[in-house]
Tab-separated table of C-alpha atoms and ligand atoms in Angstrom:
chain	number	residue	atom	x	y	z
Q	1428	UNK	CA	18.317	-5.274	-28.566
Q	1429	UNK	CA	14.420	-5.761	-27.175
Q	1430	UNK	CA	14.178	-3.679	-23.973
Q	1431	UNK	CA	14.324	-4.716	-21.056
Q	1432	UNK	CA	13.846	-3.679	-17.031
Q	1433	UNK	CA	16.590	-1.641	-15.364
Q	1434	UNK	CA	17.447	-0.865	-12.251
Q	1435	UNK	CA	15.817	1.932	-10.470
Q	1436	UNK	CA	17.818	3.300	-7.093
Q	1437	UNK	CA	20.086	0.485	-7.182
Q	1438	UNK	CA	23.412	-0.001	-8.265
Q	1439	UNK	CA	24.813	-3.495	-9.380
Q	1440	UNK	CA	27.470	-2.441	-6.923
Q	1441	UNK	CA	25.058	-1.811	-3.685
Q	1442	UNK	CA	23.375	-4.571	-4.484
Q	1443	UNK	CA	25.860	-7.161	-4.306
Q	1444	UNK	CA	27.280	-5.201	-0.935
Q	1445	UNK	CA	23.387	-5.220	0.821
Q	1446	UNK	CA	23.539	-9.364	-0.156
Q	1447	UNK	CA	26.867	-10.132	1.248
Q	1448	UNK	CA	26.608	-7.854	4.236
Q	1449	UNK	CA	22.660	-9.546	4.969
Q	1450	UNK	CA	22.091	-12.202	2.791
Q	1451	UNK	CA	19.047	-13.263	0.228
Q	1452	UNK	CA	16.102	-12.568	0.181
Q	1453	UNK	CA	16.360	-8.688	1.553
Q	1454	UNK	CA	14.305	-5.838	0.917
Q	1455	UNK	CA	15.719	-2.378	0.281
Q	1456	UNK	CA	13.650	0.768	0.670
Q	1457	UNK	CA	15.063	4.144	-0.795
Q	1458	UNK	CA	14.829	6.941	1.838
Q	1459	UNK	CA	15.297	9.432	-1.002
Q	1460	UNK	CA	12.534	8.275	-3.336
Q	1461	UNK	CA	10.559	8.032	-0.735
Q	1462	UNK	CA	11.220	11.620	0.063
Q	1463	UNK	CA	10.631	12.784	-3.425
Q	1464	UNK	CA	7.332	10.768	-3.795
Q	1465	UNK	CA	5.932	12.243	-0.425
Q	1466	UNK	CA	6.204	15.713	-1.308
Q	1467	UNK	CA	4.322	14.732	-4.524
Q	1468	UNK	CA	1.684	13.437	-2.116
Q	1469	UNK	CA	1.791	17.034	-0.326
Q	1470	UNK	CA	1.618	19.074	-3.750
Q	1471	UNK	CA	-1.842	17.366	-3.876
Q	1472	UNK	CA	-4.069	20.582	-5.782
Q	1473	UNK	CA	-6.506	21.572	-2.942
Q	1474	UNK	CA	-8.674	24.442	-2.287
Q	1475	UNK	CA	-8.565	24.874	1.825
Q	1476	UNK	CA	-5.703	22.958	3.333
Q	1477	UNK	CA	-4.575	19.597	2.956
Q	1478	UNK	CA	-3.891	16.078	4.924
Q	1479	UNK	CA	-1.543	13.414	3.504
Q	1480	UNK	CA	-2.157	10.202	5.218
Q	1481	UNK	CA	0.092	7.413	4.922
Q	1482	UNK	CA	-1.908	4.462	4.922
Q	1483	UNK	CA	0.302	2.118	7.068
Q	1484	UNK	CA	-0.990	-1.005	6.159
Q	1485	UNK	CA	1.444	-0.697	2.590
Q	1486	UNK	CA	4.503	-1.061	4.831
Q	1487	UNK	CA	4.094	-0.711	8.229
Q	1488	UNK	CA	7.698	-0.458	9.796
Q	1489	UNK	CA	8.153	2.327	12.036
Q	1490	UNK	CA	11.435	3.290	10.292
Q	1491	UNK	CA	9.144	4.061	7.094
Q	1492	UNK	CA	6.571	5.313	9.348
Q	1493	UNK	CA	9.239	7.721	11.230
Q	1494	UNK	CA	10.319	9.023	7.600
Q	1495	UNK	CA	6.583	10.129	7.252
Q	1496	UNK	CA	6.458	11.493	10.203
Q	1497	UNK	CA	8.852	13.849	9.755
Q	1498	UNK	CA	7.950	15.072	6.581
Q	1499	UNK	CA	4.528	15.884	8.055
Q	1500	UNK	CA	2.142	12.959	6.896
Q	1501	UNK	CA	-0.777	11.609	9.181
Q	1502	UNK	CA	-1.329	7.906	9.722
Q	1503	UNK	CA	-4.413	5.788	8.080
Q	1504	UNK	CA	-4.266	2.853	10.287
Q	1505	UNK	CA	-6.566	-0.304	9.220
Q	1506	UNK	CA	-7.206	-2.393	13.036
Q	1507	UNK	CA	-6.832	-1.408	16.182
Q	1508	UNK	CA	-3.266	-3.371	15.835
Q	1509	UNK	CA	-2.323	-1.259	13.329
Q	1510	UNK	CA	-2.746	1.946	15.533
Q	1511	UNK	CA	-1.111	0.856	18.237
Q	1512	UNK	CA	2.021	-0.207	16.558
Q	1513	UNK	CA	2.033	3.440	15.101
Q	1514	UNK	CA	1.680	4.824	18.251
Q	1515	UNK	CA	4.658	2.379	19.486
Q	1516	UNK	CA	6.651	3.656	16.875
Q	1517	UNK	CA	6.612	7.130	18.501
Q	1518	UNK	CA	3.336	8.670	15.713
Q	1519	UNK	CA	0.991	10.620	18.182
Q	1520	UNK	CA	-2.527	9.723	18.576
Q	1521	UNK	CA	-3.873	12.860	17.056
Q	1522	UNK	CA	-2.403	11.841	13.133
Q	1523	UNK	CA	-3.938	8.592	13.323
Q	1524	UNK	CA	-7.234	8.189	11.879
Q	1525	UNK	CA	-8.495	4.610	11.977
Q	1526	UNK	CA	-10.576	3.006	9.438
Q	1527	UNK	CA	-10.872	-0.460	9.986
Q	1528	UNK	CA	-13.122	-3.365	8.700
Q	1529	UNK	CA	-12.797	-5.328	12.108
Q	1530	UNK	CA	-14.253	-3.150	14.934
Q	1531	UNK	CA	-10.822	-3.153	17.539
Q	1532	UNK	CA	-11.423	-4.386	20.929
Q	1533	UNK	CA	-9.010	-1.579	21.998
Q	1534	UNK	CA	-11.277	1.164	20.917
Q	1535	UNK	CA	-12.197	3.169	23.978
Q	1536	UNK	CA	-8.241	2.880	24.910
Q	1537	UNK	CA	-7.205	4.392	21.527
Q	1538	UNK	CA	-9.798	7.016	21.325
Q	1539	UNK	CA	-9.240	8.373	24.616
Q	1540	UNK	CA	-5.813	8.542	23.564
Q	1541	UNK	CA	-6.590	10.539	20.368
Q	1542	UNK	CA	-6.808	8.397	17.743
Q	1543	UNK	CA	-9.512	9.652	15.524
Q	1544	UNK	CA	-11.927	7.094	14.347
Q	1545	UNK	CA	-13.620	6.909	11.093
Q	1546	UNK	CA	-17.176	4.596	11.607
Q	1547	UNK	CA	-16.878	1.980	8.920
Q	1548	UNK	CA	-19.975	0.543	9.063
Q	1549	UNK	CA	-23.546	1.096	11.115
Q	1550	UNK	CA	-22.309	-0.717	13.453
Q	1551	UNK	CA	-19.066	0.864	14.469
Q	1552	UNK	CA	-21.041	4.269	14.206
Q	1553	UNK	CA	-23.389	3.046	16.949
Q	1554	UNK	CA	-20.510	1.343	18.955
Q	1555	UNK	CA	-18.892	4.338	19.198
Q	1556	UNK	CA	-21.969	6.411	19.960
Q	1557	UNK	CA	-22.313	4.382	22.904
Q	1558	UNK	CA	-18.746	4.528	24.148
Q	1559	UNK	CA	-18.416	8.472	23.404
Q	1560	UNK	CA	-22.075	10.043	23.002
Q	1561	UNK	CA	-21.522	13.871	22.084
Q	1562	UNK	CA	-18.218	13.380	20.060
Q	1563	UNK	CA	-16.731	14.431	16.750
Q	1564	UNK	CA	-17.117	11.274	14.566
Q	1565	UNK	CA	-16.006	10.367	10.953
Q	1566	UNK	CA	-18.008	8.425	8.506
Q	1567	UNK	CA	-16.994	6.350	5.920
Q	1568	UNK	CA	-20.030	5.873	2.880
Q	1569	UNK	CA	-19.695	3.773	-0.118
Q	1570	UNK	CA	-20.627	5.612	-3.004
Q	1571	UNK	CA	-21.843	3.349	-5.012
Q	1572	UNK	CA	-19.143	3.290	-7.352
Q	1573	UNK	CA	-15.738	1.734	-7.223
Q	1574	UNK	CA	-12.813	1.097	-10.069
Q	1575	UNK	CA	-10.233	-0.999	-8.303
Q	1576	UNK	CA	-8.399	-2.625	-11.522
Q	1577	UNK	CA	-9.677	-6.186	-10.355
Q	1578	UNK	CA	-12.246	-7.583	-8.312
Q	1579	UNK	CA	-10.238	-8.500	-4.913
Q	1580	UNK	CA	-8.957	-4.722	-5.172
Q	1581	UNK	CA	-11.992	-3.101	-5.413
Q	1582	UNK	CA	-13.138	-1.129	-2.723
Q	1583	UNK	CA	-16.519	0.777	-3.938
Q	1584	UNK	CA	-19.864	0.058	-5.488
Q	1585	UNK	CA	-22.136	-2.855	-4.808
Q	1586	UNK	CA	-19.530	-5.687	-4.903
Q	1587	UNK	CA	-17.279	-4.052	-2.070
Q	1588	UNK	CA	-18.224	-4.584	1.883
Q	1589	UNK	CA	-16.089	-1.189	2.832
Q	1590	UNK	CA	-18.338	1.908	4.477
Q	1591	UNK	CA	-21.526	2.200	5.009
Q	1592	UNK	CA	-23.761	2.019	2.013
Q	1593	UNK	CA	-24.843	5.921	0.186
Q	1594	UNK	CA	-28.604	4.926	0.733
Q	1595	UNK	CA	-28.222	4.767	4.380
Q	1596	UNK	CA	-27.583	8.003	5.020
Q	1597	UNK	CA	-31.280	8.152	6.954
Q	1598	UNK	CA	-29.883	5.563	9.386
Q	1599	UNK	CA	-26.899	7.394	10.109
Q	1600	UNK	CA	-28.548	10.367	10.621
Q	1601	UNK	CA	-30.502	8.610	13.561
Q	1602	UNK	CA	-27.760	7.242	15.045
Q	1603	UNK	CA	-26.000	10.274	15.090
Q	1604	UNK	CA	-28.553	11.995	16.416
Q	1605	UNK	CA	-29.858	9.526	19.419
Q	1606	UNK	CA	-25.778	9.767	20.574
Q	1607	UNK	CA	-25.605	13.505	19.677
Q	1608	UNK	CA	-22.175	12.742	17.279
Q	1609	UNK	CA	-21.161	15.559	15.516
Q	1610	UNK	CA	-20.147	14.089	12.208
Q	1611	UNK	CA	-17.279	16.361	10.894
Q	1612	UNK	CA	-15.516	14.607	8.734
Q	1613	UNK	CA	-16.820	12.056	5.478
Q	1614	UNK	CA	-14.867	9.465	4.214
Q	1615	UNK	CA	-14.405	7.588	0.813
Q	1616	UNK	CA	-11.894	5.125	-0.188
Q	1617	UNK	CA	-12.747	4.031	-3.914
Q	1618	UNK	CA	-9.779	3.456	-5.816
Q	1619	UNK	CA	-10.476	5.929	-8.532
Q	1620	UNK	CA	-7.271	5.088	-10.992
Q	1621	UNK	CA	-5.429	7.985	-12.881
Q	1622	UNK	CA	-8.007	9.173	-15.050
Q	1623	UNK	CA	-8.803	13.402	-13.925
Q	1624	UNK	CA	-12.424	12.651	-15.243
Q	1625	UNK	CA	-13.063	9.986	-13.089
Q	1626	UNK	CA	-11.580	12.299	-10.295
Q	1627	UNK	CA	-14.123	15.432	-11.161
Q	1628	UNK	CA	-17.083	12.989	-10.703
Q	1629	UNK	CA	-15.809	11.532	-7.844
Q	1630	UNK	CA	-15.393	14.927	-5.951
Q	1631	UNK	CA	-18.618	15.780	-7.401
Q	1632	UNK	CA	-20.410	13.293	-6.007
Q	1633	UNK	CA	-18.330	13.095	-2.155
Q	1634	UNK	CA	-19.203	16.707	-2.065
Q	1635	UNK	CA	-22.692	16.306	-2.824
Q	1636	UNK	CA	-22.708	13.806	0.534
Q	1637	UNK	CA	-20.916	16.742	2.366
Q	1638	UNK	CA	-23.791	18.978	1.280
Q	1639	UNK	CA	-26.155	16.538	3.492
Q	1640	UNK	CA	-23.787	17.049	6.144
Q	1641	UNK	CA	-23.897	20.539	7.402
Q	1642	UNK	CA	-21.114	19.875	10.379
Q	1643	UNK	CA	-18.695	18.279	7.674
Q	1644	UNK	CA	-15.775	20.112	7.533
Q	1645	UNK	CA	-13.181	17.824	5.681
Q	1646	UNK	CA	-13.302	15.432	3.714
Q	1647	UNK	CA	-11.127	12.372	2.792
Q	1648	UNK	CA	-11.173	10.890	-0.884
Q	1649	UNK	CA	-8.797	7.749	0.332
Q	1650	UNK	CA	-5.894	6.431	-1.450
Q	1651	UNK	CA	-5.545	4.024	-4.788
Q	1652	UNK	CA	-3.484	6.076	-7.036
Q	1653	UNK	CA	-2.275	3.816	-8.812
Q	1654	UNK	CA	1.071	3.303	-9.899
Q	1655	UNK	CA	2.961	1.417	-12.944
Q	1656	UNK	CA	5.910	-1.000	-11.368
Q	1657	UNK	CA	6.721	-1.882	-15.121
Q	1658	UNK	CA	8.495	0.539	-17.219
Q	1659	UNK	CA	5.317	0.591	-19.918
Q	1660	UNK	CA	2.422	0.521	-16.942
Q	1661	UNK	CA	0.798	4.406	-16.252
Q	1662	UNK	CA	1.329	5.900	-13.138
Q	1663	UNK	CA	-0.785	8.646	-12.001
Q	1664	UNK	CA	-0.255	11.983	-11.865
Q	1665	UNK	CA	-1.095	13.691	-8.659
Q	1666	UNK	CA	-1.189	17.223	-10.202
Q	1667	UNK	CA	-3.055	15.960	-13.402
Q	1668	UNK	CA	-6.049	14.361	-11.119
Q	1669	UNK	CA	-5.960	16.707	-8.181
Q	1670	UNK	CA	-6.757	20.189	-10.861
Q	1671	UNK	CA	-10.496	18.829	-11.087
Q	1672	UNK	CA	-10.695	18.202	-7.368
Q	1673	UNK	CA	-9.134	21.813	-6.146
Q	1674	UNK	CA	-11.880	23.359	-8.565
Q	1675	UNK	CA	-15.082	21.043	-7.426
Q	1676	UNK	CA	-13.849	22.247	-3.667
Q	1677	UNK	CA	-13.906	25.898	-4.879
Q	1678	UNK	CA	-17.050	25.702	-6.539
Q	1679	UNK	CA	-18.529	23.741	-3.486
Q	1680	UNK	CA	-17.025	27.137	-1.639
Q	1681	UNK	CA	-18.920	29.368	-4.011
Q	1682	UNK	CA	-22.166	27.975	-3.547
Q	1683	UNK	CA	-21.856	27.508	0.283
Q	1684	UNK	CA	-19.424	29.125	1.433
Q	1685	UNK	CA	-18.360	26.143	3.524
Q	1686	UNK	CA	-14.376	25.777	3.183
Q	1687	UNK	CA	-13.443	21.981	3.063
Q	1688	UNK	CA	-9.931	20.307	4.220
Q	1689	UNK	CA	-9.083	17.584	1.872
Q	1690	UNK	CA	-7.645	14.362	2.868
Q	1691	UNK	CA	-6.119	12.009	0.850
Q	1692	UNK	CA	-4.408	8.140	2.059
Q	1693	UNK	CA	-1.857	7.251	-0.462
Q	1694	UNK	CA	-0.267	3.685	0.672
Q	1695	UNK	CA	0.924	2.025	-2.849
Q	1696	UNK	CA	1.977	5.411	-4.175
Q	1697	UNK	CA	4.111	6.900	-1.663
Q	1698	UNK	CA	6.004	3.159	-1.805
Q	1699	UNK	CA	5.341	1.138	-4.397
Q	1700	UNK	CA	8.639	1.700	-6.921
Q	1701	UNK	CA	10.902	3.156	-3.604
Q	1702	UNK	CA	11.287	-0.795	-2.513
Q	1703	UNK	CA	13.441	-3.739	-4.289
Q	1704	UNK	CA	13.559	-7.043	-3.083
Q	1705	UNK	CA	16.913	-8.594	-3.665
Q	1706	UNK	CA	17.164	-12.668	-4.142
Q	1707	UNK	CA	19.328	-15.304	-5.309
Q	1708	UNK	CA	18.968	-17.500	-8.357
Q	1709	UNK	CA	18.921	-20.823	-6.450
Q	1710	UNK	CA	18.148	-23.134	-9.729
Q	1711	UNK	CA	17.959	-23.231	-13.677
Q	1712	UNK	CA	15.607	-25.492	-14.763
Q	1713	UNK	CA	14.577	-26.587	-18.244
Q	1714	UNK	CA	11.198	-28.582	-19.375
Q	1715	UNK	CA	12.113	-29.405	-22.933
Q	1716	UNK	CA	10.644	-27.884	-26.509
Q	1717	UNK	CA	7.276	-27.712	-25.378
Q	1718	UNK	CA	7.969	-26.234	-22.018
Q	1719	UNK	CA	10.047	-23.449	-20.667
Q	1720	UNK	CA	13.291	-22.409	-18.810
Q	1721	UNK	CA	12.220	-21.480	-15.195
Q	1722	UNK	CA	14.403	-19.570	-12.736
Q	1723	UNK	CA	13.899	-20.606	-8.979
Q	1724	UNK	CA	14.682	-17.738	-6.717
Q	1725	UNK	CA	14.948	-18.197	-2.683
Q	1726	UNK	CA	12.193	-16.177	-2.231
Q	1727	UNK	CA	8.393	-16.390	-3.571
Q	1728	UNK	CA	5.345	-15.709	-2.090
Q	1729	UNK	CA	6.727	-15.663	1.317
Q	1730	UNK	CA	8.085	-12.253	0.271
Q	1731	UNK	CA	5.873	-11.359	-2.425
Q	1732	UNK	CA	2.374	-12.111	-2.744
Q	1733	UNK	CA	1.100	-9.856	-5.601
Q	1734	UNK	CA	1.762	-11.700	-8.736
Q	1735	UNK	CA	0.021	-14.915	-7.267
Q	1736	UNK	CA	-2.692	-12.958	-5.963
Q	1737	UNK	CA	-3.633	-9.880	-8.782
Q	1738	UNK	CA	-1.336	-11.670	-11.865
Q	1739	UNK	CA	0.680	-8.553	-10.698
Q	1740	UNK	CA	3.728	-7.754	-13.178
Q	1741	UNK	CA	6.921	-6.773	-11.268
Q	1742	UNK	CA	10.138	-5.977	-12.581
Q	1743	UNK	CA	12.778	-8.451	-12.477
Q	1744	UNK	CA	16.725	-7.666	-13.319
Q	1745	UNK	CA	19.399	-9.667	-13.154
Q	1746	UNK	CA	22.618	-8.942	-11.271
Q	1747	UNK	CA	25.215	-11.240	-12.732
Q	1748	UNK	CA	28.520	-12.280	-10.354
Q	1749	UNK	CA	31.034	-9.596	-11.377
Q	1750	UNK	CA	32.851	-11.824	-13.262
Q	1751	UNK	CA	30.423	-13.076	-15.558
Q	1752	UNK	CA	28.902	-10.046	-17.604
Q	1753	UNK	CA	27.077	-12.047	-20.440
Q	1754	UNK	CA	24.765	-9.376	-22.712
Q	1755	UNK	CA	22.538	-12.598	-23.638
Q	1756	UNK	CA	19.026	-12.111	-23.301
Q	1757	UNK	CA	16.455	-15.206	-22.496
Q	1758	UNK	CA	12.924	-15.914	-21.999
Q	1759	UNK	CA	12.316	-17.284	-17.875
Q	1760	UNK	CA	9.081	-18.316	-16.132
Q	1761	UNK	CA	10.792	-17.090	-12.329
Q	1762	UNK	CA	9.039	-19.152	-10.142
Q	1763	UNK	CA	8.776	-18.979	-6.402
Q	1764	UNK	CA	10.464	-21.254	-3.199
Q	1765	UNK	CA	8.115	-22.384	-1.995
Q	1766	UNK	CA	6.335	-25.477	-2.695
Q	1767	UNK	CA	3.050	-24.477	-4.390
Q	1768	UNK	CA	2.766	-24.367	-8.320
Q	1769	UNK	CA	0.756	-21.004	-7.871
Q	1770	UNK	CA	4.601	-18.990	-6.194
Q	1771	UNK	CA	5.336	-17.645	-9.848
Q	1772	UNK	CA	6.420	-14.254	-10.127
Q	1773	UNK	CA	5.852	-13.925	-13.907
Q	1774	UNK	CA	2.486	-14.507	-14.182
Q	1775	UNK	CA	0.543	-13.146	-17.373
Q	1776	UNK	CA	-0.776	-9.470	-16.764
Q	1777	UNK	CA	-4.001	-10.047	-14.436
Q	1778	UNK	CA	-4.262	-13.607	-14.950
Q	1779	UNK	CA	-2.361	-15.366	-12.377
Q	1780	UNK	CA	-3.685	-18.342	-13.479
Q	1781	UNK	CA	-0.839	-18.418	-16.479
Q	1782	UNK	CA	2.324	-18.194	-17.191
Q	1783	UNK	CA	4.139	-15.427	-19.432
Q	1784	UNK	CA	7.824	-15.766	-20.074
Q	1785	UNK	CA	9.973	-12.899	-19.419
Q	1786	UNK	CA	12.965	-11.585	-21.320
Q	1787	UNK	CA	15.960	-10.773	-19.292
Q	1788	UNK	CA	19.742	-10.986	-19.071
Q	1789	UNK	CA	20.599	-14.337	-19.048
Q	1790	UNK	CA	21.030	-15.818	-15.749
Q	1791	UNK	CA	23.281	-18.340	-13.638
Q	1792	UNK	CA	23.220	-19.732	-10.429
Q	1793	UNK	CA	24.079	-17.949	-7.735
Q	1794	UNK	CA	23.213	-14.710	-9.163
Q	1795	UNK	CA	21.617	-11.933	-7.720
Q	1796	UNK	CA	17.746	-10.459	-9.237
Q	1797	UNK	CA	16.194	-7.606	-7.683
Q	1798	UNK	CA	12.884	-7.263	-7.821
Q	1799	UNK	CA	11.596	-3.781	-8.219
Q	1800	UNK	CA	8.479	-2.320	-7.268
Q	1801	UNK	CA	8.578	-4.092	-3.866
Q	1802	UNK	CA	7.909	-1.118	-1.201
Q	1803	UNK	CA	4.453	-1.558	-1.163
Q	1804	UNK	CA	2.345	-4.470	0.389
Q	1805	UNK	CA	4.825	-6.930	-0.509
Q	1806	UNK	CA	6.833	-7.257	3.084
Q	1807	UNK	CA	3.451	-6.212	4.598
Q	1808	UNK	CA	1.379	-8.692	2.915
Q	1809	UNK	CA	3.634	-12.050	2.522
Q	1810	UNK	CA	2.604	-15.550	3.006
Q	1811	UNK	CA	4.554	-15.400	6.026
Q	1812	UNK	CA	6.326	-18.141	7.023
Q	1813	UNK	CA	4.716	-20.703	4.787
Q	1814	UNK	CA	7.023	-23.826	3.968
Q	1815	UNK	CA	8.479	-22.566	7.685
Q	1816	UNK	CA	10.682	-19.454	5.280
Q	1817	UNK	CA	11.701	-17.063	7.865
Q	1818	UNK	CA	10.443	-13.299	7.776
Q	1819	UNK	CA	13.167	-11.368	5.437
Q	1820	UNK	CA	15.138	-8.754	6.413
Q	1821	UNK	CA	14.758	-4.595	5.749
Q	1822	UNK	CA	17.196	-2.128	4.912
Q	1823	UNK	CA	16.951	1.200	4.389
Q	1824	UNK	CA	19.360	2.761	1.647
Q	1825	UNK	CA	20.131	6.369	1.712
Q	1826	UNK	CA	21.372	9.205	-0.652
Q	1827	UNK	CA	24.953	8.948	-0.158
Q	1828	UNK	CA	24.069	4.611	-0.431
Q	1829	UNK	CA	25.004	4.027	3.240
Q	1830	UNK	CA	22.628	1.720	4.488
Q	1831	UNK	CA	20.804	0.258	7.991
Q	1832	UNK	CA	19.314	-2.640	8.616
Q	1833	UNK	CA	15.402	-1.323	10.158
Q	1834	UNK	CA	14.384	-5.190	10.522
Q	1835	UNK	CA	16.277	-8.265	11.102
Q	1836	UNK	CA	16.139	-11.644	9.663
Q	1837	UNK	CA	13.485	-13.743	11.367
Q	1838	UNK	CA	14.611	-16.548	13.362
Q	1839	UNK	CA	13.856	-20.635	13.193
Q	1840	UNK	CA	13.440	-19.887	16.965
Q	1841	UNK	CA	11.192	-17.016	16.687
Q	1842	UNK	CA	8.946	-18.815	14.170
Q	1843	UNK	CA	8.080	-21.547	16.696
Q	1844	UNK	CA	8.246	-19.458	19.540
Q	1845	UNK	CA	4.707	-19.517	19.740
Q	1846	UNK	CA	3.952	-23.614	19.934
Q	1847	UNK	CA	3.711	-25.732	23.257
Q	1848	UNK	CA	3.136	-29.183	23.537
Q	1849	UNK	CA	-0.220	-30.560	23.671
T	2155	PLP	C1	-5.562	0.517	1.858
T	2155	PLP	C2	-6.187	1.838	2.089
T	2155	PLP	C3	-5.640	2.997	1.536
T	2155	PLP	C4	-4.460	2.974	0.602
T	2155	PLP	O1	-4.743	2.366	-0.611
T	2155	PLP	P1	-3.635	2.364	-1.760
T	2155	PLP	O2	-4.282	1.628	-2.855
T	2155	PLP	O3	-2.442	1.697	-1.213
T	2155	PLP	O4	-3.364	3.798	-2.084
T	2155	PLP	C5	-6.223	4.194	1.855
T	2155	PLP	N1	-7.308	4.272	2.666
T	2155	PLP	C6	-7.862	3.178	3.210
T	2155	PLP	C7	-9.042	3.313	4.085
T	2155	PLP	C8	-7.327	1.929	2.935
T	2155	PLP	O5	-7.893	0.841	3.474
């Protein structure tokens, strides 16, 4: 029998109790996993202390944020909103460092709170100079190199807008210096993949930046560690890419004798395979020799964007109704809700332009699939409420599988809420 995707935290069992007890579509995020993954992220090699930030923006409900918390990760936050709702969810001020592309209109309010701010662009750097001359300020530079997997996820080298660009340094030094900042701390955000090579020349070349910087005392090297969803795809290995790191700090160290923190702002890694979305099979739907056999799900896009937008590949498993255990397998294009030819979920690998049937357990209507892979800018980063779909609801399932709802279904009421007559 071909292989095929399993479950990973859930049981056929849970499942079908989370779906009666809240209906389809749901998310389900695994407080364990999560657990397990974070103190992966806190392992992190490193040569003079270490910062795990969680960057919010993957999932930003303050149940997932609270779990964090606790286990002793900071908060990247990516817009002023994103602070704030951090802070709401009871994060102080002090663990949230925000580096956002859209300078907030909040920022003197969340500064003189605490929040630390990391100057994103010229710009921001002299905004903030203005508001806060003689402060500690971070800087975020664009290396000059980047290795997102696709274009719209890169996030270094020419082709990416994010930080300001490695041959301005002269500018920021002016800046700095008419507001008397005391730049302590150097961002990067790259993406850098799995590969420990590509992670030695990275902290190579970040350090040689902090060598320009005499007040820099820590720097950040961002998130992107990427991580396989499918069975076959590579995730990285924290350990594996952090060795080359640890020894570029200590040889930094050796040379002079400046001990640097290390940061690092895991989002899709900390989450990515401790989510599931769980949906219903709502049609089975057949277009001949030539064509294929699609299964339409009650959720899509609405849900989960990253197969329409990155030809993402997520698990998909079929959870048959107790009584009908059939071992057949079949090839399914599962296609979206919503109205829109590009809401497929089983688009080819990085194309979402095409279609690539997927083998799985034959399927009915009315039965359940979970989608795996789903704790990670999928709920954050839905086409929400397109086709007027209502937000779905969250649950978080714990070791002993008791479970608690940490979001509720979105309302008809609450989607209009908004609207007045003209
Ligand atoms: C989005 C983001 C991250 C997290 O990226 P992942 O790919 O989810 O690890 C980290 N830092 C910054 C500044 C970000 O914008």
């Amino acid at each position: 029998m071909p292989s095929i995707e399993t479950l990973r935290f859930l049981t056929e069992d849970t499942t079908r109790k989370i779906a009666a007890q809240f209906g389809t579509p749901v998310f389900v995020y695994h407080a364990p996993t999560i657990e397990k993954i974070a103190q992966n992220a806190l392992d992190f090699p490193n040569a003079f202390g270490l910062t795990v930030r969680y960057a919010m923006k993957a999932n930003p409900n303050a149940a997932i944020l609270q779990i964090f918390d606790k286990l002793g990760l900071h908060i990247d936050a990516s817009s002023g909103y994103e602070a704030q709702r951090a802070i709401l969810a009871g994060i102080k001020p002090a663990k949230i460092m925000l580096t956002a592309q859209e300078m907030p209109t909040d920022l003197v309010e969340l500064v003189k709170k605490g929040v630390i701010f990391n100057a994103c662009s010229l710009r921001q750097l002299d905004t903030f100079g203005q508001n806060f001359p003689g402060s500690d300020i971070c800087v975020r530079l664009n290396p000059g190199l980047g290795s997102g997997s696709t274009n719209r996820t890169n996030v270094g080298g020419p082709a990416a807008s994010f930080g300001i660009w490695h041959q301005d340094l002269e500018k920021v030094f002016q800046i700095a210096k008419k507001y008397n900042l005391n730049i302590n701390k150097l961002h990067t955000h790259i993406g850098s993949g799995s590969d420990p090579a590509v992670w030695q020349k990275v902290a190579i070349m970040c350090l040689d930046f902090v060598r320009k910087f005499p007040n820099v005392t820590t720097l950040s090297l961002g998130g992107g560690y990427k991580v396989g969803r499918m069975t076959h795809e590579p995730s990285t290995d924290l350990k594996k890419i952090g060795q080359p790191v640890r020894q570029a700090l200590l040889d930094f160290h050796q040379e002079t004798s400046r001990k640097i923190h290390l940061e690092i702002e895991p989002g899709t890694y900390l989450l990515a395979n401790a989510g599931a979305l769980i949906a219903t099979v709502q049609d089975v739907n057949d277009t001949g020799q030539q064509g294929y056999q699609f299964l339409k799900l009650d959720t899509g896009m609405t849900d989960l964007q990253r197969p329409a937008l990155y030809g993402a590949q997520h698990p998909i498993i079929v959870v048959p109704q107790p009584q009908s255990q059939s071992e057949e397998l079949k090839h399914y294009i599962v296609t979206g809700h919503c109205c829109e030819s590009g809401d497929v979920l089983t688009p080819a690998p990085g194309d979402p332009e095409a279609l690539m049937p997927r083998l799985m357990r034959s399927a009915r209507i009315g039965d359940l699939v979970v989608i795996e892979g789903a704790g990670a800018y999928c709920s954050a980063m839905c086409a929400k409420n397109y086709n007027s779909f209502p937000e779905s609801p969250e649950v978080l399932l714990h070791a002993d599988n008791t479970f608690a709802l940490i979001r509720r279904r979105q309302t008809l009421e609450q989607i209009i809420q908004n609207e007045q007559p003209a």
